[in-house]
Short mmCIF file of C-alpha atoms and ligand atoms in Angstrom, two decimals:
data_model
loop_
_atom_site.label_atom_id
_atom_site.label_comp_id
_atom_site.label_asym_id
_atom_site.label_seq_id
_atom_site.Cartn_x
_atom_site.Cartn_y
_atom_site.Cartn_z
CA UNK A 15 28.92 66.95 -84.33
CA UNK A 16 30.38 65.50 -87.68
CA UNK A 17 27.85 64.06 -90.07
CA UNK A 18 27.37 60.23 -89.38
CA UNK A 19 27.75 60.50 -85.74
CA UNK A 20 24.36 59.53 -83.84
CA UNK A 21 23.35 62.38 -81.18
CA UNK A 22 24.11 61.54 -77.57
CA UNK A 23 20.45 61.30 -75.47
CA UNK A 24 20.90 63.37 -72.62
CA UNK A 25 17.69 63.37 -70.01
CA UNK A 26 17.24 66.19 -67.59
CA UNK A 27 14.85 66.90 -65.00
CA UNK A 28 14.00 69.19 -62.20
CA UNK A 29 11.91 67.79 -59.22
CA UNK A 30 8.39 67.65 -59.95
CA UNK A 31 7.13 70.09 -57.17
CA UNK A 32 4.59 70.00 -54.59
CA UNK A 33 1.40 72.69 -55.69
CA UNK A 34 0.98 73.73 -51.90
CA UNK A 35 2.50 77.03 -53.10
CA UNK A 36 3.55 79.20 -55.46
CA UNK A 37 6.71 78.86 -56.84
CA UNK A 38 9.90 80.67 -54.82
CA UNK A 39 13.01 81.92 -55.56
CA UNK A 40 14.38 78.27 -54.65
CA UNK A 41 12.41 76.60 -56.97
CA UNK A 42 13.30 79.11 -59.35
CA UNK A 43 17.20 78.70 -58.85
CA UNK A 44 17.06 74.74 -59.43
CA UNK A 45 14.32 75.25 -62.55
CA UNK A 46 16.96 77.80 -63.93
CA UNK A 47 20.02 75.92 -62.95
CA UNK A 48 18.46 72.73 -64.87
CA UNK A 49 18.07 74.93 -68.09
CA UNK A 50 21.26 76.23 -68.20
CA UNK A 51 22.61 72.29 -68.48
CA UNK A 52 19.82 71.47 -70.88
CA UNK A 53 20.44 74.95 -73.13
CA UNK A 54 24.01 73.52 -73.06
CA UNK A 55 24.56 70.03 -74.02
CA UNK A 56 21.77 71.19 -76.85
CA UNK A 57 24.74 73.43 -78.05
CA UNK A 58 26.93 70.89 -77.36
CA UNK A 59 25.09 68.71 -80.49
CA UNK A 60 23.49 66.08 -78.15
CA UNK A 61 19.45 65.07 -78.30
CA UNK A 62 18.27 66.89 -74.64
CA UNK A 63 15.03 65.85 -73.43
CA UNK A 64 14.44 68.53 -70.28
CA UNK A 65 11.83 67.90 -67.95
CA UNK A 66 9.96 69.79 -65.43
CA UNK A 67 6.24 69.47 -64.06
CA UNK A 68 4.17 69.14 -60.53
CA UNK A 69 4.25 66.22 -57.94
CA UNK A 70 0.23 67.08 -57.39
CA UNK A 71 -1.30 63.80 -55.48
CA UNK A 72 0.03 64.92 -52.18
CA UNK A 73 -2.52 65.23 -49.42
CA UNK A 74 -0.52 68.99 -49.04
CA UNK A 75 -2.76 69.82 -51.96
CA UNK A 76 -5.94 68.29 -50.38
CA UNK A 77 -5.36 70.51 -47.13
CA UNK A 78 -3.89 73.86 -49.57
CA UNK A 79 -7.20 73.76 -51.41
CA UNK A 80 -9.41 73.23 -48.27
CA UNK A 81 -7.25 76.55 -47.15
CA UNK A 82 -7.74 78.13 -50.48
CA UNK A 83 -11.84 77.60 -50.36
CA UNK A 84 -11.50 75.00 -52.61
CA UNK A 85 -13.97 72.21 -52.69
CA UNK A 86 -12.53 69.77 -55.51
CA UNK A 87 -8.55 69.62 -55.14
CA UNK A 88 -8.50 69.01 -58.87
CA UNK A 89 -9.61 72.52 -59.86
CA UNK A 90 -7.15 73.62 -57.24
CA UNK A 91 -4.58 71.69 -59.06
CA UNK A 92 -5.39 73.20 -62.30
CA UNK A 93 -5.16 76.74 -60.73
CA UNK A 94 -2.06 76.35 -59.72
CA UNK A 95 -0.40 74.42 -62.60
CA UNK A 96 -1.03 77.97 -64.60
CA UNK A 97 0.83 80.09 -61.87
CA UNK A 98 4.08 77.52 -62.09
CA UNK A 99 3.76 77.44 -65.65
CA UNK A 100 3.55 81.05 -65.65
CA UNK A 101 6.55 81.46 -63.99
CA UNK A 102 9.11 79.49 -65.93
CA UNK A 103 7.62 81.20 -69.18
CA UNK A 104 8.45 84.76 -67.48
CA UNK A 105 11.96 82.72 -66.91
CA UNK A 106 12.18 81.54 -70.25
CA UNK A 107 12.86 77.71 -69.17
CA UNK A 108 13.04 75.83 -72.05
CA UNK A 109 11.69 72.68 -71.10
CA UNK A 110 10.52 69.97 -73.50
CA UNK A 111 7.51 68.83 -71.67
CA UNK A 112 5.56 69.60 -68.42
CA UNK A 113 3.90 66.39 -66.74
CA UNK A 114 1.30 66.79 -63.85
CA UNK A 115 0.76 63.97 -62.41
CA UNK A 116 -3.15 64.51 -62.43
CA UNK A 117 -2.93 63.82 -65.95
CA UNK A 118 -4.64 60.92 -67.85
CA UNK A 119 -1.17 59.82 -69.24
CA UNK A 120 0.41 60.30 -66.11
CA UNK A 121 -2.51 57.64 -64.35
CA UNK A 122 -2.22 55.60 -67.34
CA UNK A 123 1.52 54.63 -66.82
CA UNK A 124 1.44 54.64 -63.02
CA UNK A 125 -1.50 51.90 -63.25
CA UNK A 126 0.12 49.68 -65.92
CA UNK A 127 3.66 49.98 -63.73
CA UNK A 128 2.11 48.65 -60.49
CA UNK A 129 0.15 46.20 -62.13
CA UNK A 130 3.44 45.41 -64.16
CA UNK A 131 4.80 44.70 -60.85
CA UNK A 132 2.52 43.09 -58.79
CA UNK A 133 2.51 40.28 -61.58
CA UNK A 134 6.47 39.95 -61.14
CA UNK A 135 6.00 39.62 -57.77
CA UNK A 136 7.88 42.91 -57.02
CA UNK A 137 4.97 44.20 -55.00
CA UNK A 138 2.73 41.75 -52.83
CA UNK A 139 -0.05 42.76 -50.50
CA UNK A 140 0.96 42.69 -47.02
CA UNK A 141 0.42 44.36 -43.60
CA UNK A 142 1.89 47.47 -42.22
CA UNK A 143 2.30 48.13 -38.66
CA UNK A 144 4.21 50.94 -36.93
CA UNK A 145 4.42 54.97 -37.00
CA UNK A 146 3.31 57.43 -39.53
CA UNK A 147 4.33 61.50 -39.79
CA UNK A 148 1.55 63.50 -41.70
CA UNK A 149 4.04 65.93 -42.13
CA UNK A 150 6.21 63.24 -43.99
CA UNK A 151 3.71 61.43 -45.41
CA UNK A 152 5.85 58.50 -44.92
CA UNK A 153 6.19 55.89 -42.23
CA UNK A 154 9.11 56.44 -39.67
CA UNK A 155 10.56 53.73 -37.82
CA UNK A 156 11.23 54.25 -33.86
CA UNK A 157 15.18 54.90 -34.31
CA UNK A 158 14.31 57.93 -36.60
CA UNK A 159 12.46 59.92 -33.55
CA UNK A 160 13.44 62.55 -31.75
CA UNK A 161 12.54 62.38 -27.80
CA UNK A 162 8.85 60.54 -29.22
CA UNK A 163 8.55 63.36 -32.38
CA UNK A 164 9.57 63.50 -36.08
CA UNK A 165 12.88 65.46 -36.39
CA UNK A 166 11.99 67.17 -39.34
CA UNK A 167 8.34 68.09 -38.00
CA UNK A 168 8.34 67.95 -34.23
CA UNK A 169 4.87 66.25 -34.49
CA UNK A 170 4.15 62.77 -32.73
CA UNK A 171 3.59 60.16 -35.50
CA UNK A 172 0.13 58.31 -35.57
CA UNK A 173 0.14 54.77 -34.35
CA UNK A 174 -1.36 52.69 -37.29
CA UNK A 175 -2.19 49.09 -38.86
CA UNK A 176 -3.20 49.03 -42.32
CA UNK A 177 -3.16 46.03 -44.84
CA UNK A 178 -1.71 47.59 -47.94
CA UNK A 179 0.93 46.68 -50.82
CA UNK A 180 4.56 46.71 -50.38
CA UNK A 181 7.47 47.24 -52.73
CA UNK A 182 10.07 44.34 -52.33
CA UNK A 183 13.11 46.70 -52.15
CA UNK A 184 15.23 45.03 -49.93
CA UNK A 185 15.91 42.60 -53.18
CA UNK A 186 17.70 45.40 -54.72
CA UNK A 187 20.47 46.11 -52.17
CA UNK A 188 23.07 43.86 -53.63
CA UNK A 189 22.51 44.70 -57.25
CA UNK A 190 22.61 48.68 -56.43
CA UNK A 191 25.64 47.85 -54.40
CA UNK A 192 27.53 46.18 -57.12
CA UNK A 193 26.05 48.49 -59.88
CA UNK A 194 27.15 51.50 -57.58
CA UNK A 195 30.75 50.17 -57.66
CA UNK A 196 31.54 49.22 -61.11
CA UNK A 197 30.31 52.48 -62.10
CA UNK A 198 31.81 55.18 -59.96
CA UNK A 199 30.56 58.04 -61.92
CA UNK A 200 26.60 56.92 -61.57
CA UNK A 201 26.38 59.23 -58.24
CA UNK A 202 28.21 62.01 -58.44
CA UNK A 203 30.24 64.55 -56.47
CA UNK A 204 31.28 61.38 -54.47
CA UNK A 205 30.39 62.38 -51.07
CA UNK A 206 26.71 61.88 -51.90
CA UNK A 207 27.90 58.22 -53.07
CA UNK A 208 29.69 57.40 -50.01
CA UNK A 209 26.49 58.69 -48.23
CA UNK A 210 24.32 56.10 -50.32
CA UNK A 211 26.52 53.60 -50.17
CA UNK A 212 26.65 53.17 -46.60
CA UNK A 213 22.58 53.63 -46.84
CA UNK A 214 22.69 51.10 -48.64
CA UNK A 215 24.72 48.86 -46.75
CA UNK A 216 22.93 49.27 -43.66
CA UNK A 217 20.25 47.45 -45.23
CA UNK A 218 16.74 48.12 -47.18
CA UNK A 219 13.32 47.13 -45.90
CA UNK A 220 10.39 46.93 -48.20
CA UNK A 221 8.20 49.69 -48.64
CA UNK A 222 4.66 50.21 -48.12
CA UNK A 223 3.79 51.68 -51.85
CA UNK A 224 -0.54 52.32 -51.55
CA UNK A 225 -2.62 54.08 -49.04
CA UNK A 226 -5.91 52.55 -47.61
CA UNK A 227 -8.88 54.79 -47.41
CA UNK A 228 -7.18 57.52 -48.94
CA UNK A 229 -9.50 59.58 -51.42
CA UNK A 230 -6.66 61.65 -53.29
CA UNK A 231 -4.62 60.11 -55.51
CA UNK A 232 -4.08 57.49 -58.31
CA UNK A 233 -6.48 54.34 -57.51
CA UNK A 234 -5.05 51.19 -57.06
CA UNK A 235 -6.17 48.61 -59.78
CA UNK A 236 -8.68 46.17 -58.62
CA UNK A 237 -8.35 48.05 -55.42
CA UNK A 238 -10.36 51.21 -55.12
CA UNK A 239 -10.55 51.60 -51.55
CA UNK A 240 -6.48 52.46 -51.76
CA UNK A 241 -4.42 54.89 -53.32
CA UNK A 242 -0.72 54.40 -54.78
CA UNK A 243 1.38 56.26 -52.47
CA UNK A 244 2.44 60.06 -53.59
CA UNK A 245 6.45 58.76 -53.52
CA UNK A 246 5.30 55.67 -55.72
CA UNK A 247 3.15 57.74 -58.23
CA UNK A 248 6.09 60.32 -58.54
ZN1 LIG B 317 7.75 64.23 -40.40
#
């Protein structure tokens, strides 16, 4: 980099993974593969902010500590968090930060966003109706099943009705579309663009974005009988 020249920002992350387990050798391989493009575009002169941490809201780590003789899924969390971080110091990972998303700054944001968008309108309470895959944790619409069961988990989904807050997502379709297209390089190797392109252009519905009587997770403001759903708070 010549003198003068600002530094490029370049923003890496891994997934933020599920605390269920322990870390294996696949989490390992993307954690690893991550630092070796962080380690070099630092070379490389640019400003790399690198990125990994633990997706912990997750009912999986309600049930894991239940299995673990755990009775608060918080100290469960924090047991864990030391065996991940563990591992990617025996790795020598050189990430920048590590976010849990137990933590106070974590809630703080994830609050201030919903509430950011509830006031824009962007999510508005509403009422959900239709199937739901523990396994997923997601609701699955009748065209996803397989003979009655989730493909991915060859459970039944639960029938359910729950007044909740939704995520207006179908408003973005056109603008992801057209942002997709003028930038060609935004999704790359191409054949996972094509694949969310024509995602895309089968359409977007909303999204249900809390959880009613859920007792794990980040609260909802004003609404403490619901949760912000584990995808959301991620
Ligand atoms: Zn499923």
């Amino acid at each position: 980099m010549r003198s003068g020249e600002r530094m490029a920002k370049f923003y890496i992350t891994t997934p933020i993974y599920y605390i269920n387990a322990v870390p294996h050798i696949g989490h390992a391989y993307t954690t690893v593969l991550a630092d070796i493009i962080a380690r070099w575009r630092r070379m490389a002169g640019d400003d790399v902010f690198f990125l990994t941490g633990l997706d912990e809201n997750s009912t999986k780590t309600v049930e894991a500590a239940r299995s673990q003789g755990f009775d608060d899924p918080q100290k469960y969390a924090d047991w864990m968090a030391e065996k991940w971080k563990r591992v990617w110091e025996i790795l020598c990972i050189s990430n920048d930060d590590f976010i849990r998303t137990t933590e106070e700054r974590h809630r703080k944001n994830v609050q201030e966003l919903f509430l950011c968008l509830l006031e824009k309108g962007e999510i508005y309470p509403g009422v959900y109706e239709g199937l739901y895959c523990d396994g997923c944790e997601a609701y699955i619409s009748e065209d996803e099943l397989v003979d009655g069961k989730c493909p991915l988990h060859g459970t039944e989904p639960r029938r359910v009705r729950e007044e909740n807050f939704f995520f207006r997502l179908s408003a973005y379709r056109d603008a992801l579309l057209r942002h997709i297209e003028q930038n060609p390089d935004f999704i790359t190797p191409p054949a996972r663009r094509n694949e969310i392109v024509s995602f895309l252009q089968r359409g977007l519905k909303d999204v249900s974005v809390t959880r009613r009587g859920a007792t794990w997770g980040i609260e909802v403001p004003g609404h403490p009988d619901q949760r912000v759903w584990v995808w959301f708070d991620a």
